[in-house]
Amino acid sequence: MPRKKHTARITGVADTAMGELPGSTALGLHAEATNAALKDAGLKAQDIDGVLCGYSMTVPHLMLSSVFSEYYGISPSFNTAIQAGGATACIMLANAVALVESGACRHVLCVTGDNRLTGMTRDGAVAALATVGHPEFEQPYGMSVPASYALVAQAYLHRYGITRDELSAIAVSARKHAALHPKATKRDPLTLTEVSESRVIASPLRLLDCCLISDGGAAVIVSAADAARDTRNPVRVLGSGQGHTHEHIMAAPSLTDFGCKASSAMAFAQAGVTAQDIDVAEIYDSFTITLLAELESIGFFEKGEAGKAALAGELSQGGRLPTNTHGGLMSYGHSGAAGGAFHIVEAVHQLRGEADARQVPGAQLSFVHGDGGILSAHCSLVLGKD
């Protein structure tokens, strides 16, 4: 049965400064992003009747959304936290859409933020991420998040003959976009050689194949269609979908096909478009292999072709599919749940024509995707101009 068309709008977006922010706190970053998103939408704090938070590694509270609402001084009629790793922000937005379309809320705030760079020690960060592995069959043997993604990269290299330069081209493409964004953490030029010669983290993944660790926050406001009429510049949510095939990499049914195949198919079908109709893509890129694998599973490129496309400049400005136009997690910044929210913020800026030097001319449709765990939880969104 065809799914009912969405009517919700994204009415406000914002992210904070990025990178190393001494003195920042997770809740402070949440509040800063919220202030900016409310201003962007032309709304007041009392207009918000729904609050969705993600999670924080520096404030690991079981009820983070309640903690934030208390901190910010609001009493929403709906309030909960969602934890799905890198898919959190997109799943938050999908839930916000359901809330406003059901009539439960008028304006839902989706807010994320963490000071992972200055608020955690390296050992603390490693310990926190170690919980991702299966407690019986992975953690005792030293499995790490980078090592899990390295398994996927090794499978791709073996099956499709992907070259080192094809992986490196993913990082280089991201850096080219970041150079055009004044808030990006890493803006200096990056070469294929620099990526391929950076130190090994988990073979074949090297340091510059990996995302950053940053302080930062982001907020997105989703409003009911009639409630969006008085806001500044709303963006339509045209389609959404989720796909979940496994949690731990040891249980993955495939190392080359993932839940993004199902989630994107649902989102495209609901929006009434195909992958070929998308003007700009903002896709979770925790590692170079993450983006490469997802581009192919989603259907933007045939198997074994995404790396070649990156080498040919097809993911860059002027290419076939400008991707992660803010610089992505590898060059813009990554602060936990907010990492996926940065992709949503950038997609909205592109559709509004507010992306300045990195603007994709005539962008009408944007695809956003988040994945959490080890390519485990997936949520896809299709956004369009109102």
JSON list of N, CA and C in Angstrom, two decimals, residues 217-265:
[
{"chain": "A", "resi": 217, "resn": "GLY", "atom": "N", "xyz": [27.26, 21.46, 18.16]},
{"chain": "A", "resi": 217, "resn": "GLY", "atom": "CA", "xyz": [25.86, 21.11, 18.31]},
{"chain": "A", "resi": 217, "resn": "GLY", "atom": "C", "xyz": [25.06, 21.55, 17.11]},
{"chain": "A", "resi": 218, "resn": "ALA", "atom": "N", "xyz": [23.86, 20.99, 16.97]},
{"chain": "A", "resi": 218, "resn": "ALA", "atom": "CA", "xyz": [22.98, 21.35, 15.85]},
{"chain": "A", "resi": 218, "resn": "ALA", "atom": "C", "xyz": [21.54, 21.15, 16.27]},
{"chain": "A", "resi": 219, "resn": "ALA", "atom": "N", "xyz": [20.65, 21.93, 15.70]},
{"chain": "A", "resi": 219, "resn": "ALA", "atom": "CA", "xyz": [19.23, 21.82, 16.00]},
{"chain": "A", "resi": 219, "resn": "ALA", "atom": "C", "xyz": [18.41, 21.98, 14.73]},
{"chain": "A", "resi": 220, "resn": "VAL", "atom": "N", "xyz": [17.31, 21.23, 14.68]},
{"chain": "A", "resi": 220, "resn": "VAL", "atom": "CA", "xyz": [16.37, 21.28, 13.55]},
{"chain": "A", "resi": 220, "resn": "VAL", "atom": "C", "xyz": [14.97, 21.38, 14.13]},
{"chain": "A", "resi": 221, "resn": "ILE", "atom": "N", "xyz": [14.15, 22.27, 13.60]},
{"chain": "A", "resi": 221, "resn": "ILE", "atom": "CA", "xyz": [12.77, 22.43, 14.04]},
{"chain": "A", "resi": 221, "resn": "ILE", "atom": "C", "xyz": [11.85, 21.94, 12.94]},
{"chain": "A", "resi": 222, "resn": "VAL", "atom": "N", "xyz": [10.94, 21.03, 13.29]},
{"chain": "A", "resi": 222, "resn": "VAL", "atom": "CA", "xyz": [9.96, 20.48, 12.36]},
{"chain": "A", "resi": 222, "resn": "VAL", "atom": "C", "xyz": [8.58, 20.97, 12.78]},
{"chain": "A", "resi": 223, "resn": "SER", "atom": "N", "xyz": [7.82, 21.48, 11.81]},
{"chain": "A", "resi": 223, "resn": "SER", "atom": "CA", "xyz": [6.52, 22.09, 12.11]},
{"chain": "A", "resi": 223, "resn": "SER", "atom": "C", "xyz": [5.41, 21.48, 11.27]},
{"chain": "A", "resi": 224, "resn": "ALA", "atom": "N", "xyz": [4.20, 21.51, 11.81]},
{"chain": "A", "resi": 224, "resn": "ALA", "atom": "CA", "xyz": [3.02, 21.13, 11.05]},
{"chain": "A", "resi": 224, "resn": "ALA", "atom": "C", "xyz": [2.85, 22.09, 9.89]},
{"chain": "A", "resi": 225, "resn": "ALA", "atom": "N", "xyz": [2.22, 21.62, 8.81]},
{"chain": "A", "resi": 225, "resn": "ALA", "atom": "CA", "xyz": [2.12, 22.42, 7.59]},
{"chain": "A", "resi": 225, "resn": "ALA", "atom": "C", "xyz": [1.50, 23.79, 7.85]},
{"chain": "A", "resi": 226, "resn": "ASP", "atom": "N", "xyz": [0.39, 23.84, 8.59]},
{"chain": "A", "resi": 226, "resn": "ASP", "atom": "CA", "xyz": [-0.26, 25.13, 8.82]},
{"chain": "A", "resi": 226, "resn": "ASP", "atom": "C", "xyz": [0.54, 25.99, 9.79]},
{"chain": "A", "resi": 227, "resn": "ALA", "atom": "N", "xyz": [1.27, 25.36, 10.71]},
{"chain": "A", "resi": 227, "resn": "ALA", "atom": "CA", "xyz": [2.08, 26.10, 11.66]},
{"chain": "A", "resi": 227, "resn": "ALA", "atom": "C", "xyz": [3.33, 26.68, 11.01]},
{"chain": "A", "resi": 228, "resn": "ALA", "atom": "N", "xyz": [3.69, 26.16, 9.85]},
{"chain": "A", "resi": 228, "resn": "ALA", "atom": "CA", "xyz": [4.90, 26.61, 9.15]},
{"chain": "A", "resi": 228, "resn": "ALA", "atom": "C", "xyz": [4.65, 27.85, 8.30]},
{"chain": "A", "resi": 229, "resn": "ARG", "atom": "N", "xyz": [3.39, 28.25, 8.14]},
{"chain": "A", "resi": 229, "resn": "ARG", "atom": "CA", "xyz": [3.07, 29.34, 7.21]},
{"chain": "A", "resi": 229, "resn": "ARG", "atom": "C", "xyz": [3.71, 30.67, 7.60]},
{"chain": "A", "resi": 230, "resn": "ASP", "atom": "N", "xyz": [3.88, 30.87, 8.88]},
{"chain": "A", "resi": 230, "resn": "ASP", "atom": "CA", "xyz": [4.43, 32.15, 9.34]},
{"chain": "A", "resi": 230, "resn": "ASP", "atom": "C", "xyz": [5.93, 32.10, 9.59]},
{"chain": "A", "resi": 231, "resn": "THR", "atom": "N", "xyz": [6.56, 30.99, 9.25]},
{"chain": "A", "resi": 231, "resn": "THR", "atom": "CA", "xyz": [8.00, 30.88, 9.43]},
{"chain": "A", "resi": 231, "resn": "THR", "atom": "C", "xyz": [8.73, 31.39, 8.19]},
{"chain": "A", "resi": 232, "resn": "ARG", "atom": "N", "xyz": [10.04, 31.52, 8.31]},
{"chain": "A", "resi": 232, "resn": "ARG", "atom": "CA", "xyz": [10.81, 32.26, 7.31]},
{"chain": "A", "resi": 232, "resn": "ARG", "atom": "C", "xyz": [10.96, 31.57, 5.97]},
{"chain": "A", "resi": 233, "resn": "ASN", "atom": "N", "xyz": [11.43, 30.35, 5.97]},
{"chain": "A", "resi": 233, "resn": "ASN", "atom": "CA", "xyz": [11.76, 29.70, 4.69]},
{"chain": "A", "resi": 233, "resn": "ASN", "atom": "C", "xyz": [11.70, 28.19, 4.85]},
{"chain": "A", "resi": 234, "resn": "PRO", "atom": "N", "xyz": [10.50, 27.62, 4.94]},
{"chain": "A", "resi": 234, "resn": "PRO", "atom": "CA", "xyz": [10.38, 26.18, 5.22]},
{"chain": "A", "resi": 234, "resn": "PRO", "atom": "C", "xyz": [10.84, 25.30, 4.07]},
{"chain": "A", "resi": 235, "resn": "VAL", "atom": "N", "xyz": [11.22, 24.08, 4.42]},
{"chain": "A", "resi": 235, "resn": "VAL", "atom": "CA", "xyz": [11.63, 23.06, 3.45]},
{"chain": "A", "resi": 235, "resn": "VAL", "atom": "C", "xyz": [10.75, 21.84, 3.66]},
{"chain": "A", "resi": 236, "resn": "ARG", "atom": "N", "xyz": [10.29, 21.23, 2.57]},
{"chain": "A", "resi": 236, "resn": "ARG", "atom": "CA", "xyz": [9.41, 20.07, 2.65]},
{"chain": "A", "resi": 236, "resn": "ARG", "atom": "C", "xyz": [10.17, 18.80, 2.99]},
{"chain": "A", "resi": 237, "resn": "VAL", "atom": "N", "xyz": [9.58, 17.97, 3.84]},
{"chain": "A", "resi": 237, "resn": "VAL", "atom": "CA", "xyz": [10.05, 16.59, 4.02]},
{"chain": "A", "resi": 237, "resn": "VAL", "atom": "C", "xyz": [9.18, 15.74, 3.10]},
{"chain": "A", "resi": 238, "resn": "LEU", "atom": "N", "xyz": [9.77, 15.24, 2.02]},
{"chain": "A", "resi": 238, "resn": "LEU", "atom": "CA", "xyz": [9.01, 14.54, 0.98]},
{"chain": "A", "resi": 238, "resn": "LEU", "atom": "C", "xyz": [8.95, 13.04, 1.21]},
{"chain": "A", "resi": 239, "resn": "GLY", "atom": "N", "xyz": [9.98, 12.48, 1.79]},
{"chain": "A", "resi": 239, "resn": "GLY", "atom": "CA", "xyz": [10.00, 11.03, 1.99]},
{"chain": "A", "resi": 239, "resn": "GLY", "atom": "C", "xyz": [10.93, 10.65, 3.11]},
{"chain": "A", "resi": 240, "resn": "SER", "atom": "N", "xyz": [10.64, 9.52, 3.76]},
{"chain": "A", "resi": 240, "resn": "SER", "atom": "CA", "xyz": [11.50, 9.01, 4.83]},
{"chain": "A", "resi": 240, "resn": "SER", "atom": "C", "xyz": [11.41, 7.50, 4.87]},
{"chain": "A", "resi": 241, "resn": "GLY", "atom": "N", "xyz": [12.43, 6.87, 5.40]},
{"chain": "A", "resi": 241, "resn": "GLY", "atom": "CA", "xyz": [12.42, 5.41, 5.52]},
{"chain": "A", "resi": 241, "resn": "GLY", "atom": "C", "xyz": [13.55, 4.94, 6.40]},
{"chain": "A", "resi": 242, "resn": "GLN", "atom": "N", "xyz": [13.37, 3.77, 6.99]},
{"chain": "A", "resi": 242, "resn": "GLN", "atom": "CA", "xyz": [14.41, 3.17, 7.82]},
{"chain": "A", "resi": 242, "resn": "GLN", "atom": "C", "xyz": [14.70, 1.75, 7.35]},
{"chain": "A", "resi": 243, "resn": "GLY", "atom": "N", "xyz": [15.91, 1.30, 7.66]},
{"chain": "A", "resi": 243, "resn": "GLY", "atom": "CA", "xyz": [16.31, -0.07, 7.33]},
{"chain": "A", "resi": 243, "resn": "GLY", "atom": "C", "xyz": [17.29, -0.58, 8.36]},
{"chain": "A", "resi": 244, "resn": "HIS", "atom": "N", "xyz": [17.01, -1.75, 8.92]},
{"chain": "A", "resi": 244, "resn": "HIS", "atom": "CA", "xyz": [17.85, -2.31, 9.98]},
{"chain": "A", "resi": 244, "resn": "HIS", "atom": "C", "xyz": [18.08, -3.80, 9.71]},
{"chain": "A", "resi": 245, "resn": "THR", "atom": "N", "xyz": [19.32, -4.17, 9.44]},
{"chain": "A", "resi": 245, "resn": "THR", "atom": "CA", "xyz": [19.62, -5.56, 9.10]},
{"chain": "A", "resi": 245, "resn": "THR", "atom": "C", "xyz": [20.37, -6.30, 10.21]},
{"chain": "A", "resi": 246, "resn": "HIS", "atom": "N", "xyz": [21.04, -5.56, 11.09]},
{"chain": "A", "resi": 246, "resn": "HIS", "atom": "CA", "xyz": [21.85, -6.18, 12.14]},
{"chain": "A", "resi": 246, "resn": "HIS", "atom": "C", "xyz": [22.24, -5.10, 13.14]},
{"chain": "A", "resi": 247, "resn": "GLU", "atom": "N", "xyz": [22.85, -5.47, 14.21]},
{"chain": "A", "resi": 247, "resn": "GLU", "atom": "CA", "xyz": [23.46, -4.51, 15.12]},
{"chain": "A", "resi": 247, "resn": "GLU", "atom": "C", "xyz": [24.97, -4.70, 15.13]},
{"chain": "A", "resi": 248, "resn": "HIS", "atom": "N", "xyz": [25.45, -5.90, 15.39]},
{"chain": "A", "resi": 248, "resn": "HIS", "atom": "CA", "xyz": [26.89, -6.17, 15.45]},
{"chain": "A", "resi": 248, "resn": "HIS", "atom": "C", "xyz": [27.38, -6.68, 14.10]},
{"chain": "A", "resi": 249, "resn": "ILE", "atom": "N", "xyz": [28.59, -6.30, 13.75]},
{"chain": "A", "resi": 249, "resn": "ILE", "atom": "CA", "xyz": [29.12, -6.66, 12.43]},
{"chain": "A", "resi": 249, "resn": "ILE", "atom": "C", "xyz": [29.19, -8.18, 12.24]},
{"chain": "A", "resi": 250, "resn": "MET", "atom": "N", "xyz": [29.38, -8.92, 13.33]},
{"chain": "A", "resi": 250, "resn": "MET", "atom": "CA", "xyz": [29.44, -10.38, 13.24]},
{"chain": "A", "resi": 250, "resn": "MET", "atom": "C", "xyz": [28.11, -10.97, 12.75]},
{"chain": "A", "resi": 251, "resn": "ALA", "atom": "N", "xyz": [27.01, -10.21, 12.89]},
{"chain": "A", "resi": 251, "resn": "ALA", "atom": "CA", "xyz": [25.69, -10.70, 12.49]},
{"chain": "A", "resi": 251, "resn": "ALA", "atom": "C", "xyz": [25.22, -10.09, 11.17]},
{"chain": "A", "resi": 252, "resn": "ALA", "atom": "N", "xyz": [26.05, -9.28, 10.53]},
{"chain": "A", "resi": 252, "resn": "ALA", "atom": "CA", "xyz": [25.64, -8.63, 9.29]},
{"chain": "A", "resi": 252, "resn": "ALA", "atom": "C", "xyz": [25.42, -9.68, 8.19]},
{"chain": "A", "resi": 253, "resn": "PRO", "atom": "N", "xyz": [24.28, -9.64, 7.50]},
{"chain": "A", "resi": 253, "resn": "PRO", "atom": "CA", "xyz": [24.02, -10.61, 6.45]},
{"chain": "A", "resi": 253, "resn": "PRO", "atom": "C", "xyz": [24.91, -10.40, 5.23]},
{"chain": "A", "resi": 254, "resn": "SER", "atom": "N", "xyz": [25.48, -9.20, 5.10]},
{"chain": "A", "resi": 254, "resn": "SER", "atom": "CA", "xyz": [26.35, -8.89, 3.97]},
{"chain": "A", "resi": 254, "resn": "SER", "atom": "C", "xyz": [27.34, -7.83, 4.39]},
{"chain": "A", "resi": 255, "resn": "LEU", "atom": "N", "xyz": [28.53, -7.84, 3.79]},
{"chain": "A", "resi": 255, "resn": "LEU", "atom": "CA", "xyz": [29.51, -6.78, 4.02]},
{"chain": "A", "resi": 255, "resn": "LEU", "atom": "C", "xyz": [29.56, -5.80, 2.86]},
{"chain": "A", "resi": 256, "resn": "THR", "atom": "N", "xyz": [28.63, -5.95, 1.92]},
{"chain": "A", "resi": 256, "resn": "THR", "atom": "CA", "xyz": [28.60, -5.03, 0.77]},
{"chain": "A", "resi": 256, "resn": "THR", "atom": "C", "xyz": [27.21, -4.46, 0.50]},
{"chain": "A", "resi": 257, "resn": "ASP", "atom": "N", "xyz": [26.18, -4.98, 1.17]},
{"chain": "A", "resi": 257, "resn": "ASP", "atom": "CA", "xyz": [24.82, -4.43, 1.06]},
{"chain": "A", "resi": 257, "resn": "ASP", "atom": "C", "xyz": [24.30, -4.20, 2.46]},
{"chain": "A", "resi": 258, "resn": "PHE", "atom": "N", "xyz": [23.64, -3.05, 2.65]},
{"chain": "A", "resi": 258, "resn": "PHE", "atom": "CA", "xyz": [23.25, -2.67, 4.01]},
{"chain": "A", "resi": 258, "resn": "PHE", "atom": "C", "xyz": [21.81, -2.13, 4.04]},
{"chain": "A", "resi": 259, "resn": "GLY", "atom": "N", "xyz": [21.36, -1.80, 5.26]},
{"chain": "A", "resi": 259, "resn": "GLY", "atom": "CA", "xyz": [19.98, -1.35, 5.45]},
{"chain": "A", "resi": 259, "resn": "GLY", "atom": "C", "xyz": [19.64, -0.08, 4.71]},
{"chain": "A", "resi": 260, "resn": "CYS", "atom": "N", "xyz": [20.64, 0.67, 4.27]},
{"chain": "A", "resi": 260, "resn": "CYS", "atom": "CA", "xyz": [20.36, 1.90, 3.51]},
{"chain": "A", "resi": 260, "resn": "CYS", "atom": "C", "xyz": [19.68, 1.58, 2.18]},
{"chain": "A", "resi": 261, "resn": "LYS", "atom": "N", "xyz": [19.84, 0.35, 1.70]},
{"chain": "A", "resi": 261, "resn": "LYS", "atom": "CA", "xyz": [19.17, -0.05, 0.46]},
{"chain": "A", "resi": 261, "resn": "LYS", "atom": "C", "xyz": [17.66, -0.01, 0.64]},
{"chain": "A", "resi": 262, "resn": "ALA", "atom": "N", "xyz": [17.18, -0.53, 1.79]},
{"chain": "A", "resi": 262, "resn": "ALA", "atom": "CA", "xyz": [15.74, -0.52, 2.08]},
{"chain": "A", "resi": 262, "resn": "ALA", "atom": "C", "xyz": [15.25, 0.86, 2.49]},
{"chain": "A", "resi": 263, "resn": "SER", "atom": "N", "xyz": [16.01, 1.54, 3.35]},
{"chain": "A", "resi": 263, "resn": "SER", "atom": "CA", "xyz": [15.56, 2.85, 3.85]},
{"chain": "A", "resi": 263, "resn": "SER", "atom": "C", "xyz": [15.45, 3.86, 2.72]},
{"chain": "A", "resi": 264, "resn": "SER", "atom": "N", "xyz": [16.42, 3.86, 1.82]},
{"chain": "A", "resi": 264, "resn": "SER", "atom": "CA", "xyz": [16.38, 4.82, 0.70]},
{"chain": "A", "resi": 264, "resn": "SER", "atom": "C", "xyz": [15.26, 4.48, -0.27]},
{"chain": "A", "resi": 265, "resn": "ALA", "atom": "N", "xyz": [15.02, 3.19, -0.50]},
{"chain": "A", "resi": 265, "resn": "ALA", "atom": "CA", "xyz": [13.94, 2.80, -1.41]},
{"chain": "A", "resi": 265, "resn": "ALA", "atom": "C", "xyz": [12.60, 3.29, -0.87]}
]
